[in-house]
Amino acid sequence: MSVNISGFVNKVVEGKTCTGCGLCVGIDESGESYMKDSKYGPRPVISNNSIISEEITTACPGYELNYPELYKKFYKQYPKNWLTGQIHSVYQGFSNEEIIRINGASGGILTHVLIHLLRTKRIDAALVVKQGIPSPEKARIIVANTPDEVLKASQSVYIPVSTLDILNKLESGKNYAITCLPDQAAALRQLQVNGNEKSLQIKYVIGPYTGTALYPSAIEYYLKSKGVKKNDTITSLKWRAGEWPGYLEIKTSTGKVFRSKKVYYNFLIPFFVTNSSLQSMDFTNEFSDLAVGDAWSEKYEKLGHGFSVVVTRTKKMDNIINEMAGAGLINLQKQELDFASSMHGHMIDFKKRGSYIRNKMRRLIGKKAPTFGYTPSKVFFSRILVELFISSLFLFGKTELARAVLFIVPEKTLGVMFNTLRLKWKAISKPVKRKSLSDYNVTILKND
Ligand SMILES: Cc1cc2nc3c(=O)[nH]c(=O)nc-3n(C[C@H](O)[C@H](O)[C@H](O)COP(=O)(O)OP(=O)(O)OC[C@H]3O[C@@H](n4cnc5c(N)ncnc54)[C@H](O)[C@@H]3O)c2cc1C
C-alpha cells in the first residue's frame, strides 16, 4: 500500500537530520518530487501528489535506520567486528592502469572495478558521482554508460551529493552498479531486503570510506578569502587533483588557479563540516559490496602514486576483484583484518563513539538525532569530555565570527597551523580515543 508521506519527510528535513541521500525522491512513484540545492546540500522537495511507500520510515538514514536489524536481514548475521562491519577480505591495492590510478582519489580501485563490471557486461551502466555538473562547483550522480564516462567521474567529491534520487530514473530490465556514501548504501540495502524492484536493479554497491564532507559554502568562503570577486566564476574544480594524496584545485574565469594540498585544506572541516558527517556512525561503508579508503601511512605516502585500503564484504565482490588481480588489472596484497581499521583509528572512533555521543547530546537538548538501533557498550567519561571539546569547536567554527578567521589568516598559515594542531591533537587525544577501541562492542537497542 502506498501513502502520501510528505509530512514525514518534511519533519526529517526540519529536524536537520536529513542526509540529502535522495531516497524519498527516488521512490516517489509520482515522479514529481525532486532534490533542490540548499546551503546544507541537496534537500527533497516533495510534491503534493507524491506517492512514497511507507518503507521510507525504516530506510531513511536521517530517521531511524536500524543497523542491527539490517545486518540480520542483509548479511544474515551481526558483524564480528562492529568497528568495520561485515568483512569478507581486506587488501592493500591500486589500479595497474596508470591513467586510472593517477586520476583516482587514492588507488583508482573504485573506478577500475566499475570499468571492469561494464567491460565484462555484468552491468549495463554505472551510477557515479561527477564534479562539474550542472556547473563546475556542483556535483551530481550520473548514468555512465562507457568506461570513459566512468573514468571522467573518478575522484572524491567532498560536498554532499544525493544519489538515491536516481532510482526512479533507472531503465527497466537494465542492471547497474552504484557508488554510494555509507548512509546511502545502508538505505539502499534496506530497500533491497524489502524487495523494492528498482533497488534490485542495482547489482553492485561500492563506495568510499567516509569521514567528513563539507557544506558547499566552503568553496565560496575559500575563494572569497583569496579576494576572488563574485563575477570571477569557477571554471573547474577538482578535490583530489595531481599526485596522491592530491590537492584541491580551483580555476576561475580570469585564469586564476588555486591549489591547496589535501592535508592543508582540511582546515575547512571545523568551519563547514556537514551535520550528516557528525551524525553517521558508519565510517567504513558497512553495506557496500566493496569499500575503499586511502591507505594513510608514512610508508605509502612516501611512495606516492596512490594506495588504497580495499575491503570486500561479499563473496561475489571478492571473486570479482580477485579475477581482476589475476588478469593483472589491479594490484592486490592480502592483509590481516585489522588493516581495514589500523590506519583509520581516529576516524572510526569519531564515528563509532563520537557520533553516538553527539547524537545523544542533540537528543538531550530536545533536538532530533537517529540512534541507528545500537549504542557502544561502554563510553568512558574522558571520551565524553573529548567530544565536548570537539563539538564546541565545530559549533563555534560555524559562526560568522569564526569564519572571519578565513579572511584574516592567510591560507598557507592556516593550513600549516591546522595540520600541526590536528597532529598534536591526534597525539594528545590518542590514549583516550583508542582506549578500548579494540574491545569495542555494542548494545542492541530494543525496537519499540
Ligand atoms: C565525502 C567523502 C569523505 C571521505 N573521507 C575519507 C576518510 O576520512 N578517510 C579515507 O581513507 N577515505 C575517505 N574517503 C574516500 C577516499 O577519498 C577515496 O574515495 C577512496 O580512497 C577511493 O579511492 P579510489 O581511488 O578507489 O576512488 P576513485 O577511483 O577515484 O573513484 C571514486 C568513485 O567514487 C564516486 N564518488 C566520489 N564522490 C562521491 C560521493 N560524494 N558520493 C558517492 N560517490 C562518490 C565517484 O563517482 C567515483 O566513481 C572519502 C570520500 C568521500 C567522497
PDB file of C-alpha atoms and ligand atoms in Angstrom, residues 103-112 114 128-130 150 153-159 161 163 179-181 184 208-213 240 283 292-294 296 308 344 347, ligand 1:
ATOM      1  CA  ASN A 103      43.024  10.091 -11.818  1.00  0.00           C
ATOM      2  CA  GLY A 104      41.699   8.215  -8.788  1.00  0.00           C
ATOM      3  CA  ALA A 105      41.230   9.703  -5.336  1.00  0.00           C
ATOM      4  CA  SER A 106      43.586   7.084  -3.873  1.00  0.00           C
ATOM      5  CA  GLY A 107      44.486   3.973  -5.915  1.00  0.00           C
ATOM      6  CA  GLY A 108      41.715   4.161  -8.527  1.00  0.00           C
ATOM      7  CA  ILE A 109      40.203   0.883  -7.338  1.00  0.00           C
ATOM      8  CA  LEU A 110      36.567   2.072  -7.340  1.00  0.00           C
ATOM      9  CA  THR A 111      36.851   3.408 -10.885  1.00  0.00           C
ATOM     10  CA  HIS A 112      38.608   0.325 -12.197  1.00  0.00           C
ATOM     11  CA  LEU A 114      33.219  -0.148 -12.289  1.00  0.00           C
ATOM     12  CA  VAL A 128      28.606   7.577 -10.425  1.00  0.00           C
ATOM     13  CA  VAL A 129      29.047  10.989  -8.840  1.00  0.00           C
ATOM     14  CA  LYS A 130      30.697  13.598 -11.014  1.00  0.00           C
ATOM     15  CA  VAL A 150      33.294   6.254 -15.555  1.00  0.00           C
ATOM     16  CA  ALA A 153      33.827  10.711 -12.896  1.00  0.00           C
ATOM     17  CA  SER A 154      36.703   9.358 -10.805  1.00  0.00           C
ATOM     18  CA  GLN A 155      37.930  11.183  -7.668  1.00  0.00           C
ATOM     19  CA  SER A 156      36.125  12.011  -4.454  1.00  0.00           C
ATOM     20  CA  VAL A 157      33.518  14.737  -4.177  1.00  0.00           C
ATOM     21  CA  TYR A 158      33.599  16.211  -0.684  1.00  0.00           C
ATOM     22  CA  ILE A 159      30.367  18.198  -0.835  1.00  0.00           C
ATOM     23  CA  VAL A 161      25.509  14.813  -3.350  1.00  0.00           C
ATOM     24  CA  THR A 163      22.463   9.534  -5.185  1.00  0.00           C
ATOM     25  CA  THR A 179      28.813   4.471  -5.841  1.00  0.00           C
ATOM     26  CA  CYS A 180      27.300   5.465  -2.509  1.00  0.00           C
ATOM     27  CA  LEU A 181      28.306   7.013   0.778  1.00  0.00           C
ATOM     28  CA  GLN A 184      23.068   5.858   1.145  1.00  0.00           C
ATOM     29  CA  PRO A 208      34.347   5.118  -0.168  1.00  0.00           C
ATOM     30  CA  TYR A 209      35.205   5.093   3.488  1.00  0.00           C
ATOM     31  CA  THR A 210      33.601   8.373   4.547  1.00  0.00           C
ATOM     32  CA  GLY A 211      34.907  10.660   7.253  1.00  0.00           C
ATOM     33  CA  THR A 212      33.700  14.187   6.687  1.00  0.00           C
ATOM     34  CA  ALA A 213      32.033  16.148   3.905  1.00  0.00           C
ATOM     35  CA  ARG A 240      41.996  15.467  -5.387  1.00  0.00           C
ATOM     36  CA  PHE A 283      32.817   5.185   8.513  1.00  0.00           C
ATOM     37  CA  VAL A 292      37.714   1.691  -0.318  1.00  0.00           C
ATOM     38  CA  GLY A 293      39.702   4.214   1.690  1.00  0.00           C
ATOM     39  CA  ASP A 294      43.065   5.944   1.467  1.00  0.00           C
ATOM     40  CA  TRP A 296      47.209   6.628   5.065  1.00  0.00           C
ATOM     41  CA  SER A 308      44.003   2.143  -1.111  1.00  0.00           C
ATOM     42  CA  HIS A 344      41.837   4.994  10.477  1.00  0.00           C
ATOM     43  CA  MET A 347      38.019   8.491  12.220  1.00  0.00           C
TER      44      MET A 347
HETATM   45  C1  LIG B   1      32.837  12.686   1.404  1.00  0.00           C
HETATM   46  C2  LIG B   1      33.991  11.717   1.421  1.00  0.00           C
HETATM   47  C3  LIG B   1      34.754  11.582   2.588  1.00  0.00           C
HETATM   48  C4  LIG B   1      35.824  10.673   2.633  1.00  0.00           C
HETATM   49  N1  LIG B   1      36.539  10.542   3.793  1.00  0.00           N
HETATM   50  C5  LIG B   1      37.562   9.656   3.843  1.00  0.00           C
HETATM   51  C6  LIG B   1      38.339   9.495   5.040  1.00  0.00           C
HETATM   52  O1  LIG B   1      38.104  10.169   6.044  1.00  0.00           O
HETATM   53  N2  LIG B   1      39.344   8.569   5.032  1.00  0.00           N
HETATM   54  C7  LIG B   1      39.628   7.809   3.923  1.00  0.00           C
HETATM   55  O2  LIG B   1      40.543   6.979   3.968  1.00  0.00           O
HETATM   56  N3  LIG B   1      38.917   7.933   2.790  1.00  0.00           N
HETATM   57  C8  LIG B   1      37.895   8.837   2.723  1.00  0.00           C
HETATM   58  N4  LIG B   1      37.180   8.983   1.556  1.00  0.00           N
HETATM   59  C9  LIG B   1      37.473   8.065   0.442  1.00  0.00           C
HETATM   60  C10 LIG B   1      38.621   8.475  -0.443  1.00  0.00           C
HETATM   61  O3  LIG B   1      38.557   9.871  -0.678  1.00  0.00           O
HETATM   62  C11 LIG B   1      38.526   7.745  -1.801  1.00  0.00           C
HETATM   63  O4  LIG B   1      37.249   7.930  -2.343  1.00  0.00           O
HETATM   64  C12 LIG B   1      38.733   6.283  -1.671  1.00  0.00           C
HETATM   65  O5  LIG B   1      40.014   6.053  -1.198  1.00  0.00           O
HETATM   66  C13 LIG B   1      38.545   5.579  -3.020  1.00  0.00           C
HETATM   67  O6  LIG B   1      39.572   5.911  -3.858  1.00  0.00           O
HETATM   68  P1  LIG B   1      39.640   5.394  -5.346  1.00  0.00           P
HETATM   69  O7  LIG B   1      40.883   5.948  -5.949  1.00  0.00           O
HETATM   70  O8  LIG B   1      39.423   3.916  -5.387  1.00  0.00           O
HETATM   71  O9  LIG B   1      38.363   6.108  -5.971  1.00  0.00           O
HETATM   72  P2  LIG B   1      38.184   6.599  -7.450  1.00  0.00           P
HETATM   73  O10 LIG B   1      38.704   5.583  -8.396  1.00  0.00           O
HETATM   74  O11 LIG B   1      38.653   7.989  -7.576  1.00  0.00           O
HETATM   75  O12 LIG B   1      36.601   6.566  -7.572  1.00  0.00           O
HETATM   76  C14 LIG B   1      35.783   7.291  -6.735  1.00  0.00           C
HETATM   77  C15 LIG B   1      34.360   6.917  -7.099  1.00  0.00           C
HETATM   78  O13 LIG B   1      33.520   7.371  -6.066  1.00  0.00           O
HETATM   79  C16 LIG B   1      32.487   8.170  -6.619  1.00  0.00           C
HETATM   80  N5  LIG B   1      32.234   9.268  -5.678  1.00  0.00           N
HETATM   81  C17 LIG B   1      33.024  10.338  -5.436  1.00  0.00           C
HETATM   82  N6  LIG B   1      32.467  11.132  -4.534  1.00  0.00           N
HETATM   83  C18 LIG B   1      31.287  10.568  -4.197  1.00  0.00           C
HETATM   84  C19 LIG B   1      30.241  10.944  -3.334  1.00  0.00           C
HETATM   85  N7  LIG B   1      30.296  12.077  -2.621  1.00  0.00           N
HETATM   86  N8  LIG B   1      29.172  10.135  -3.234  1.00  0.00           N
HETATM   87  C20 LIG B   1      29.099   8.991  -3.949  1.00  0.00           C
HETATM   88  N9  LIG B   1      30.061   8.587  -4.803  1.00  0.00           N
HETATM   89  C21 LIG B   1      31.138   9.369  -4.913  1.00  0.00           C
HETATM   90  C22 LIG B   1      32.999   8.670  -7.955  1.00  0.00           C
HETATM   91  O14 LIG B   1      31.946   8.808  -8.855  1.00  0.00           O
HETATM   92  C23 LIG B   1      33.926   7.541  -8.400  1.00  0.00           C
HETATM   93  O15 LIG B   1      33.228   6.591  -9.153  1.00  0.00           O
HETATM   94  C24 LIG B   1      36.128   9.900   1.478  1.00  0.00           C
HETATM   95  C25 LIG B   1      35.375  10.050   0.311  1.00  0.00           C
HETATM   96  C26 LIG B   1      34.307  10.948   0.273  1.00  0.00           C
HETATM   97  C27 LIG B   1      33.508  11.083  -1.012  1.00  0.00           C
END
